[in-house]
mmCIF file of C-alpha atoms in Angstrom:
data_model
loop_
_atom_site.group_PDB
_atom_site.id
_atom_site.type_symbol
_atom_site.label_atom_id
_atom_site.label_comp_id
_atom_site.label_asym_id
_atom_site.label_seq_id
_atom_site.Cartn_x
_atom_site.Cartn_y
_atom_site.Cartn_z
ATOM 1 C CA UNK A 14 0.000 0.000 0.000
ATOM 2 C CA UNK A 15 0.924 3.650 -0.383
ATOM 3 C CA UNK A 16 0.756 5.287 3.050
ATOM 4 C CA UNK A 17 1.131 8.943 4.000
ATOM 5 C CA UNK A 18 2.326 9.708 7.539
ATOM 6 C CA UNK A 19 1.593 13.200 8.818
ATOM 7 C CA UNK A 20 4.657 13.370 11.049
ATOM 8 C CA UNK A 21 6.540 10.138 10.615
ATOM 9 C CA UNK A 22 9.972 10.858 12.084
ATOM 10 C CA UNK A 23 9.541 11.073 15.862
ATOM 11 C CA UNK A 24 8.457 8.323 18.288
ATOM 12 C CA UNK A 25 4.989 7.117 17.200
ATOM 13 C CA UNK A 26 5.407 8.336 13.630
ATOM 14 C CA UNK A 27 8.787 6.646 13.495
ATOM 15 C CA UNK A 28 7.270 3.408 14.823
ATOM 16 C CA UNK A 29 4.593 3.531 12.124
ATOM 17 C CA UNK A 30 7.204 4.194 9.432
ATOM 18 C CA UNK A 31 9.440 1.370 10.662
ATOM 19 C CA UNK A 32 6.600 -1.147 10.755
ATOM 20 C CA UNK A 33 5.136 -0.052 7.418
ATOM 21 C CA UNK A 34 8.479 -0.306 5.630
ATOM 22 C CA UNK A 35 9.109 -3.728 7.182
ATOM 23 C CA UNK A 36 5.779 -4.887 5.754
ATOM 24 C CA UNK A 37 6.700 -3.697 2.281
ATOM 25 C CA UNK A 38 4.499 -0.631 2.086
ATOM 26 C CA UNK A 39 5.552 2.560 0.306
ATOM 27 C CA UNK A 40 5.711 5.409 2.825
ATOM 28 C CA UNK A 41 5.594 9.181 2.406
ATOM 29 C CA UNK A 42 6.278 11.359 5.443
ATOM 30 C CA UNK A 43 5.250 14.983 5.781
ATOM 31 C CA UNK A 44 6.910 17.085 8.473
ATOM 32 C CA UNK A 45 9.108 20.131 8.989
ATOM 33 C CA UNK A 46 12.294 18.101 9.425
ATOM 34 C CA UNK A 47 13.048 19.597 12.849
ATOM 35 C CA UNK A 48 12.383 16.868 15.396
ATOM 36 C CA UNK A 49 14.354 13.927 13.991
ATOM 37 C CA UNK A 50 15.680 12.454 10.776
ATOM 38 C CA UNK A 51 13.298 10.531 8.532
ATOM 39 C CA UNK A 52 13.988 6.843 8.094
ATOM 40 C CA UNK A 53 15.853 5.639 5.024
ATOM 41 C CA UNK A 54 13.398 4.311 2.497
ATOM 42 C CA UNK A 55 10.620 6.853 2.940
ATOM 43 C CA UNK A 56 9.725 9.683 0.585
ATOM 44 C CA UNK A 57 10.215 12.686 2.860
ATOM 45 C CA UNK A 58 8.255 15.816 1.966
ATOM 46 C CA UNK A 59 9.019 18.926 3.988
ATOM 47 C CA UNK A 60 6.293 21.324 5.006
ATOM 48 C CA UNK A 61 4.168 22.770 7.798
ATOM 49 C CA UNK A 62 0.816 21.098 8.298
ATOM 50 C CA UNK A 63 -0.647 24.451 9.407
ATOM 51 C CA UNK A 64 0.043 25.825 5.923
ATOM 52 C CA UNK A 65 -2.613 25.239 3.263
ATOM 53 C CA UNK A 66 0.010 26.024 0.620
ATOM 54 C CA UNK A 67 2.399 23.384 1.976
ATOM 55 C CA UNK A 68 -0.355 20.786 2.110
ATOM 56 C CA UNK A 69 -1.455 21.664 -1.418
ATOM 57 C CA UNK A 70 2.127 21.119 -2.585
ATOM 58 C CA UNK A 71 2.169 17.764 -0.786
ATOM 59 C CA UNK A 72 -0.935 16.443 -2.543
ATOM 60 C CA UNK A 73 -0.089 17.816 -5.993
ATOM 61 C CA UNK A 74 0.432 14.819 -8.266
ATOM 62 C CA UNK A 75 0.227 12.339 -5.375
ATOM 63 C CA UNK A 76 -2.369 10.010 -3.915
ATOM 64 C CA UNK A 77 -2.289 7.324 -1.236
ATOM 65 C CA UNK A 78 -4.263 4.321 -0.136
ATOM 66 C CA UNK A 79 -4.248 5.581 3.429
ATOM 67 C CA UNK A 80 -3.077 8.417 5.643
ATOM 68 C CA UNK A 81 -1.984 8.162 9.300
ATOM 69 C CA UNK A 82 -2.150 11.350 11.330
ATOM 70 C CA UNK A 83 0.034 11.121 14.444
ATOM 71 C CA UNK A 84 0.689 14.822 14.878
ATOM 72 C CA UNK A 85 -2.506 16.918 14.930
ATOM 73 C CA UNK A 86 -2.993 18.732 18.220
ATOM 74 C CA UNK A 87 -5.389 21.464 17.068
ATOM 75 C CA UNK A 88 -8.805 20.908 15.437
ATOM 76 C CA UNK A 89 -7.922 23.446 12.738
ATOM 77 C CA UNK A 90 -4.905 21.321 11.759
ATOM 78 C CA UNK A 91 -7.000 18.173 11.536
ATOM 79 C CA UNK A 92 -9.747 19.919 9.561
ATOM 80 C CA UNK A 93 -7.307 21.289 6.998
ATOM 81 C CA UNK A 94 -5.567 17.971 6.358
ATOM 82 C CA UNK A 95 -8.824 15.988 6.229
ATOM 83 C CA UNK A 96 -10.310 18.402 3.715
ATOM 84 C CA UNK A 97 -7.269 18.425 1.414
ATOM 85 C CA UNK A 98 -6.718 14.657 1.616
ATOM 86 C CA UNK A 99 -10.347 13.609 1.208
ATOM 87 C CA UNK A 100 -9.949 13.020 -2.539
ATOM 88 C CA UNK A 101 -6.306 11.905 -2.301
ATOM 89 C CA UNK A 102 -6.493 8.983 0.139
ATOM 90 C CA UNK A 103 -8.885 6.129 0.731
ATOM 91 C CA UNK A 104 -8.598 5.785 4.499
ATOM 92 C CA UNK A 105 -7.660 8.093 7.392
ATOM 93 C CA UNK A 106 -6.253 6.890 10.726
ATOM 94 C CA UNK A 107 -6.347 9.584 13.361
ATOM 95 C CA UNK A 108 -4.313 8.897 16.492
ATOM 96 C CA UNK A 109 -6.216 10.481 19.330
ATOM 97 C CA UNK A 110 -5.898 9.845 23.060
ATOM 98 C CA UNK A 111 -7.861 8.727 26.096
ATOM 99 C CA UNK A 112 -7.487 12.412 27.019
ATOM 100 C CA UNK A 113 -10.290 13.075 24.516
ATOM 101 C CA UNK A 114 -12.836 11.409 26.819
ATOM 102 C CA UNK A 115 -14.492 13.751 29.305
ATOM 103 C CA UNK A 116 -14.584 11.113 32.071
ATOM 104 C CA UNK A 117 -10.919 10.093 31.927
ATOM 105 C CA UNK A 118 -9.009 9.623 34.252
ATOM 106 C CA UNK A 119 -11.638 9.725 37.019
ATOM 107 C CA UNK A 120 -13.870 7.021 35.494
ATOM 108 C CA UNK A 121 -13.456 3.988 33.253
ATOM 109 C CA UNK A 122 -13.732 4.822 29.563
ATOM 110 C CA UNK A 123 -14.475 2.779 26.462
ATOM 111 C CA UNK A 124 -15.297 3.493 22.814
ATOM 112 C CA UNK A 125 -18.779 4.739 23.715
ATOM 113 C CA UNK A 126 -17.637 7.220 26.353
ATOM 114 C CA UNK A 127 -18.542 10.854 25.773
ATOM 115 C CA UNK A 128 -15.731 13.059 24.445
ATOM 116 C CA UNK A 129 -14.997 16.558 25.637
ATOM 117 C CA UNK A 130 -17.328 19.130 24.013
ATOM 118 C CA UNK A 131 -14.731 20.705 21.742
ATOM 119 C CA UNK A 132 -16.115 21.654 18.306
ATOM 120 C CA UNK A 133 -14.494 20.763 14.998
ATOM 121 C CA UNK A 134 -14.298 24.436 14.000
ATOM 122 C CA UNK A 135 -12.368 25.547 17.091
ATOM 123 C CA UNK A 136 -10.114 28.465 16.072
ATOM 124 C CA UNK A 137 -6.422 27.684 15.601
ATOM 125 C CA UNK A 138 -3.603 28.149 18.101
ATOM 126 C CA UNK A 139 -5.519 27.226 21.242
ATOM 127 C CA UNK A 140 -3.550 26.668 24.479
ATOM 128 C CA UNK A 141 -2.730 22.957 24.841
ATOM 129 C CA UNK A 142 -5.544 21.009 26.469
ATOM 130 C CA UNK A 143 -7.117 17.565 26.570
ATOM 131 C CA UNK A 144 -10.348 18.723 24.952
ATOM 132 C CA UNK A 145 -8.540 19.644 21.732
ATOM 133 C CA UNK A 146 -8.082 15.981 20.816
ATOM 134 C CA UNK A 147 -11.865 15.575 20.847
ATOM 135 C CA UNK A 148 -12.139 18.545 18.507
ATOM 136 C CA UNK A 149 -9.534 16.988 16.218
ATOM 137 C CA UNK A 150 -11.560 13.772 16.083
ATOM 138 C CA UNK A 151 -14.692 15.696 15.097
ATOM 139 C CA UNK A 152 -12.793 17.647 12.465
ATOM 140 C CA UNK A 153 -11.414 14.503 10.801
ATOM 141 C CA UNK A 154 -14.765 12.715 10.902
ATOM 142 C CA UNK A 155 -16.526 15.746 9.417
ATOM 143 C CA UNK A 156 -13.912 16.367 6.738
ATOM 144 C CA UNK A 157 -13.054 12.815 5.693
ATOM 145 C CA UNK A 158 -16.198 10.880 6.558
ATOM 146 C CA UNK A 159 -16.937 8.364 9.294
ATOM 147 C CA UNK A 160 -17.046 5.443 6.876
ATOM 148 C CA UNK A 161 -13.380 5.857 5.963
ATOM 149 C CA UNK A 162 -11.970 7.047 9.303
ATOM 150 C CA UNK A 163 -10.318 5.053 12.082
ATOM 151 C CA UNK A 164 -9.850 6.768 15.461
ATOM 152 C CA UNK A 165 -7.362 5.217 17.871
ATOM 153 C CA UNK A 166 -7.647 6.578 21.406
ATOM 154 C CA UNK A 167 -4.146 5.920 22.654
ATOM 155 C CA UNK A 168 -3.197 5.207 26.210
ATOM 156 C CA UNK A 169 0.269 5.995 27.506
ATOM 157 C CA UNK A 170 2.921 5.157 24.897
ATOM 158 C CA UNK A 171 6.419 4.055 25.935
ATOM 159 C CA UNK A 172 9.425 2.588 24.189
ATOM 160 C CA UNK A 173 12.506 3.514 22.152
ATOM 161 C CA UNK A 174 12.673 7.122 20.869
ATOM 162 C CA UNK A 175 10.228 8.298 23.539
ATOM 163 C CA UNK A 176 10.277 12.092 23.770
ATOM 164 C CA UNK A 177 7.903 12.376 26.742
ATOM 165 C CA UNK A 178 10.672 11.229 29.074
ATOM 166 C CA UNK A 179 8.720 9.007 31.467
ATOM 167 C CA UNK A 180 10.329 5.610 30.979
ATOM 168 C CA UNK A 181 13.699 7.178 30.048
ATOM 169 C CA UNK A 182 13.637 9.256 33.232
ATOM 170 C CA UNK A 183 13.114 6.227 35.469
ATOM 171 C CA UNK A 184 15.773 4.187 33.670
ATOM 172 C CA UNK A 185 18.344 6.967 33.923
ATOM 173 C CA UNK A 186 17.429 7.654 37.555
ATOM 174 C CA UNK A 187 17.992 3.995 38.413
ATOM 175 C CA UNK A 188 21.318 4.030 36.605
ATOM 176 C CA UNK A 189 22.529 6.893 38.852
ATOM 177 C CA UNK A 190 22.141 4.553 41.826
ATOM 178 C CA UNK A 191 21.665 5.284 45.497
ATOM 179 C CA UNK A 192 18.342 5.536 47.292
ATOM 180 C CA UNK A 193 15.456 6.182 44.905
ATOM 181 C CA UNK A 194 12.144 7.671 46.008
ATOM 182 C CA UNK A 195 9.430 5.183 44.984
ATOM 183 C CA UNK A 196 6.041 6.876 45.336
ATOM 184 C CA UNK A 197 2.723 5.439 46.416
ATOM 185 C CA UNK A 198 1.540 1.855 46.274
ATOM 186 C CA UNK A 199 3.769 -0.740 44.556
ATOM 187 C CA UNK A 200 0.679 -2.903 43.940
ATOM 188 C CA UNK A 201 -1.147 -0.274 41.905
ATOM 189 C CA UNK A 202 -1.695 -1.564 38.392
ATOM 190 C CA UNK A 203 -0.586 0.362 35.307
ATOM 191 C CA UNK A 204 -1.662 0.483 31.672
ATOM 192 C CA UNK A 205 1.110 1.388 29.222
ATOM 193 C CA UNK A 206 1.625 0.231 25.642
ATOM 194 C CA UNK A 207 4.816 -0.180 23.656
ATOM 195 C CA UNK A 208 4.760 2.275 20.764
ATOM 196 C CA UNK A 209 5.690 -0.544 18.363
ATOM 197 C CA UNK A 210 2.692 -2.627 19.433
ATOM 198 C CA UNK A 211 0.429 0.376 18.950
ATOM 199 C CA UNK A 212 1.771 0.958 15.435
ATOM 200 C CA UNK A 213 1.450 -2.727 14.523
ATOM 201 C CA UNK A 214 -2.194 -2.784 15.618
ATOM 202 C CA UNK A 215 -2.902 0.466 13.807
ATOM 203 C CA UNK A 216 -1.420 -0.861 10.577
ATOM 204 C CA UNK A 217 -3.362 -4.105 10.904
ATOM 205 C CA UNK A 218 -6.590 -2.137 11.099
ATOM 206 C CA UNK A 219 -5.502 0.244 8.332
ATOM 207 C CA UNK A 220 -4.715 -2.531 5.865
ATOM 208 C CA UNK A 221 -8.065 -4.152 6.684
ATOM 209 C CA UNK A 222 -9.807 -0.856 5.907
ATOM 210 C CA UNK A 223 -11.371 -0.720 9.362
ATOM 211 C CA UNK A 224 -13.423 2.322 10.320
ATOM 212 C CA UNK A 225 -14.639 3.214 13.785
ATOM 213 C CA UNK A 226 -12.889 3.646 17.115
ATOM 214 C CA UNK A 227 -10.627 1.637 19.395
ATOM 215 C CA UNK A 228 -9.311 2.418 22.869
ATOM 216 C CA UNK A 229 -5.738 1.313 22.242
ATOM 217 C CA UNK A 230 -3.532 0.603 25.200
ATOM 218 C CA UNK A 231 -2.383 -2.427 27.165
ATOM 219 C CA UNK A 232 -5.135 -4.391 28.907
ATOM 220 C CA UNK A 233 -5.664 -3.342 32.540
ATOM 221 C CA UNK A 234 -3.964 -5.298 35.299
ATOM 222 C CA UNK A 235 -0.963 -6.596 33.317
ATOM 223 C CA UNK A 236 1.669 -4.493 35.108
ATOM 224 C CA UNK A 237 2.111 -3.117 38.619
ATOM 225 C CA UNK A 238 3.997 0.033 39.556
ATOM 226 C CA UNK A 239 6.380 -1.927 41.753
ATOM 227 C CA UNK A 240 7.166 -4.213 38.820
ATOM 228 C CA UNK A 241 7.705 -1.148 36.609
ATOM 229 C CA UNK A 242 10.327 0.265 38.985
ATOM 230 C CA UNK A 243 11.997 -3.070 39.731
ATOM 231 C CA UNK A 244 12.276 -3.803 35.999
ATOM 232 C CA UNK A 245 13.791 -0.368 35.369
ATOM 233 C CA UNK A 246 16.342 -1.046 38.106
ATOM 234 C CA UNK A 247 17.257 -4.468 36.704
ATOM 235 C CA UNK A 248 17.481 -3.285 33.101
ATOM 236 C CA UNK A 249 19.686 -0.322 34.027
ATOM 237 C CA UNK A 250 22.096 -2.651 35.847
ATOM 238 C CA UNK A 251 21.752 -0.650 39.034
ATOM 239 C CA UNK A 252 22.828 -3.180 41.651
ATOM 240 C CA UNK A 253 23.453 -0.511 44.298
ATOM 241 C CA UNK A 254 20.062 1.159 43.843
ATOM 242 C CA UNK A 255 17.610 0.929 46.733
ATOM 243 C CA UNK A 256 13.906 1.640 46.216
ATOM 244 C CA UNK A 257 12.453 3.554 49.167
ATOM 245 C CA UNK A 258 8.660 3.414 49.098
ATOM 246 C CA UNK A 259 6.866 6.458 50.484
ATOM 247 C CA UNK A 260 3.037 6.449 50.711
ATOM 248 C CA UNK A 261 0.874 8.918 48.832
ATOM 249 C CA UNK A 262 -0.056 10.956 51.901
ATOM 250 C CA UNK A 263 3.332 12.408 52.857
ATOM 251 C CA UNK A 264 4.131 13.225 49.230
ATOM 252 C CA UNK A 265 0.830 15.080 48.765
ATOM 253 C CA UNK A 266 1.018 17.014 52.039
ATOM 254 C CA UNK A 267 1.058 20.780 51.597
ATOM 255 C CA UNK A 268 4.403 22.488 51.899
ATOM 256 C CA UNK A 269 7.528 23.358 49.935
ATOM 257 C CA UNK A 270 8.267 19.679 49.254
ATOM 258 C CA UNK A 271 4.813 18.708 48.042
ATOM 259 C CA UNK A 272 5.271 16.457 45.007
ATOM 260 C CA UNK A 273 3.433 16.927 41.726
ATOM 261 C CA UNK A 274 1.657 13.760 40.642
ATOM 262 C CA UNK A 275 2.278 12.235 37.205
ATOM 263 C CA UNK A 276 5.219 14.386 36.096
ATOM 264 C CA UNK A 277 7.512 15.161 39.065
ATOM 265 C CA UNK A 278 7.697 11.447 39.787
ATOM 266 C CA UNK A 279 6.687 10.271 36.314
ATOM 267 C CA UNK A 280 3.511 8.186 36.115
ATOM 268 C CA UNK A 281 2.879 8.329 39.853
ATOM 269 C CA UNK A 282 -0.933 8.356 40.070
ATOM 270 C CA UNK A 283 -1.868 8.705 43.745
ATOM 271 C CA UNK A 284 -5.003 7.218 45.249
ATOM 272 C CA UNK A 285 -7.229 10.225 44.623
ATOM 273 C CA UNK A 286 -10.712 10.406 43.045
ATOM 274 C CA UNK A 287 -9.415 12.289 40.012
ATOM 275 C CA UNK A 288 -7.010 9.413 39.247
ATOM 276 C CA UNK A 289 -9.394 6.577 40.126
ATOM 277 C CA UNK A 290 -9.517 5.048 36.619
ATOM 278 C CA UNK A 291 -6.303 6.362 35.084
ATOM 279 C CA UNK A 292 -5.112 2.784 34.453
ATOM 280 C CA UNK A 293 -8.495 1.143 33.816
ATOM 281 C CA UNK A 294 -9.455 2.016 30.236
ATOM 282 C CA UNK A 295 -11.508 -0.771 28.640
ATOM 283 C CA UNK A 296 -9.486 -2.388 25.844
ATOM 284 C CA UNK A 297 -11.818 -5.287 25.115
ATOM 285 C CA UNK A 298 -12.711 -4.145 21.605
ATOM 286 C CA UNK A 299 -9.077 -3.679 20.588
ATOM 287 C CA UNK A 300 -8.087 -7.047 22.050
ATOM 288 C CA UNK A 301 -10.898 -8.745 20.118
ATOM 289 C CA UNK A 302 -9.597 -7.050 16.957
ATOM 290 C CA UNK A 303 -6.092 -8.437 17.467
ATOM 291 C CA UNK A 304 -4.212 -6.064 19.779
ATOM 292 C CA UNK A 305 -1.162 -7.794 21.225
ATOM 293 C CA UNK A 306 1.196 -6.276 23.801
ATOM 294 C CA UNK A 307 4.728 -7.452 24.551
ATOM 295 C CA UNK A 308 6.007 -7.848 28.131
ATOM 296 C CA UNK A 309 7.131 -4.611 29.747
ATOM 297 C CA UNK A 310 10.606 -6.071 30.374
ATOM 298 C CA UNK A 311 11.211 -6.206 26.615
ATOM 299 C CA UNK A 312 10.128 -2.585 26.202
ATOM 300 C CA UNK A 313 12.372 -1.491 29.073
ATOM 301 C CA UNK A 314 15.407 -3.366 27.697
ATOM 302 C CA UNK A 315 14.996 -1.934 24.204
ATOM 303 C CA UNK A 316 14.474 1.587 25.552
ATOM 304 C CA UNK A 317 17.587 1.323 27.719
ATOM 305 C CA UNK A 318 19.623 0.133 24.752
ATOM 306 C CA UNK A 319 18.416 3.122 22.744
ATOM 307 C CA UNK A 320 19.252 5.502 25.589
ATOM 308 C CA UNK A 321 22.775 4.105 25.794
ATOM 309 C CA UNK A 322 23.449 4.533 22.075
ATOM 310 C CA UNK A 323 21.453 7.584 21.002
ATOM 311 C CA UNK A 324 23.845 10.354 22.030
ATOM 312 C CA UNK A 325 22.101 13.723 22.528
ATOM 313 C CA UNK A 326 18.313 13.566 22.624
ATOM 314 C CA UNK A 327 16.866 13.933 19.138
ATOM 315 C CA UNK A 328 13.840 16.043 20.047
ATOM 316 C CA UNK A 329 15.412 19.328 21.107
ATOM 317 C CA UNK A 330 13.110 21.682 19.212
ATOM 318 C CA UNK A 331 11.051 23.335 21.942
ATOM 319 C CA UNK A 332 8.835 25.096 19.418
ATOM 320 C CA UNK A 333 8.155 21.831 17.630
ATOM 321 C CA UNK A 334 7.165 20.179 20.906
ATOM 322 C CA UNK A 335 4.464 22.686 21.858
ATOM 323 C CA UNK A 336 1.185 20.939 22.494
ATOM 324 C CA UNK A 337 2.565 17.403 22.483
ATOM 325 C CA UNK A 338 1.515 15.459 25.574
ATOM 326 C CA UNK A 339 4.580 15.468 27.811
ATOM 327 C CA UNK A 340 6.750 17.002 25.103
ATOM 328 C CA UNK A 341 7.097 20.436 26.686
ATOM 329 C CA UNK A 342 6.662 19.371 30.332
ATOM 330 C CA UNK A 343 9.751 18.699 32.368
ATOM 331 C CA UNK A 344 9.732 15.178 33.780
ATOM 332 C CA UNK A 345 11.370 14.171 37.037
ATOM 333 C CA UNK A 346 12.053 15.474 40.514
ATOM 334 C CA UNK A 347 15.021 17.673 41.349
ATOM 335 C CA UNK A 348 17.749 15.603 43.068
ATOM 336 C CA UNK A 349 17.952 17.896 46.090
ATOM 337 C CA UNK A 350 14.202 17.699 46.653
ATOM 338 C CA UNK A 351 14.273 13.913 46.319
ATOM 339 C CA UNK A 352 17.013 13.710 48.960
ATOM 340 C CA UNK A 353 15.076 15.939 51.363
ATOM 341 C CA UNK A 354 12.011 13.706 51.008
ATOM 342 C CA UNK A 355 14.057 10.552 51.485
ATOM 343 C CA UNK A 356 15.596 11.998 54.643
ATOM 344 C CA UNK A 357 12.187 12.993 55.978
ATOM 345 C CA UNK A 358 10.143 9.920 55.109
ATOM 346 C CA UNK A 359 12.537 7.178 54.030
#
């Protein structure tokens, strides 16, 4: 098949490109060329997806069997690409997020959950926000047609080339050794999906011509937070690292050393009502359609190997990262603050 990737060079787009090329598809990527190098073997077209002129130049003389949109963060972006590609591609995969559902993360979500009330014609350049993904979905469905559109509501993606910094932060923290602040309950289950498994499932559905929606993440209950941290420690070869578990309460207590959930200690989701279902998205429909997820240990090993060989981080373009989930948010606690907390509670 001939596949167009809107993005295609960084993390999820790269995973799609890698998998598509391995399957023998012909791949065109469309991006600004700022975040990372395109893979050998793709037709790389440079341009800004916010520019109607750049998109018109992309489609001139070209057509594709399918398009995969991994990069739209604003409804206006999604509307423009869907409108210009409607007569140039047969199928449109839009990678959305569980963030698009109004109930997430407080309540369990599935494909029938209500999205945030963000309209398709939302003006451009909105401040980053979860509701915008719902607007992007509406824009693609309105512009391309529901019968030819696949929406994948992604859970948390991890793996090699991750720019969000969650798994890389924990691996690199373990490698530094010493006493490591382990937050919350080690028995709390997690729900993360290897970016390569996500791309493989997405391409399976694309080549089958599937329309509709799938909540696409690992099934709930397959991984616990304690296992996540222990695996990171083992993979990083950190024999002298000691995990010091501190309950949610002391970390959430008001004061100068209060810890920010989710980002300051990446993926720490304390036992609070607003996080009650953060790791409980219903993946039954995706599993029935063939979603398969590798063991977390394999993801951690491959990510650590990439971290050891990559050199400087590829995604250093702050402007290019605006609006990407996690892309412009600093991950990880300051070492001095971690040591103060360990001294106080560990």
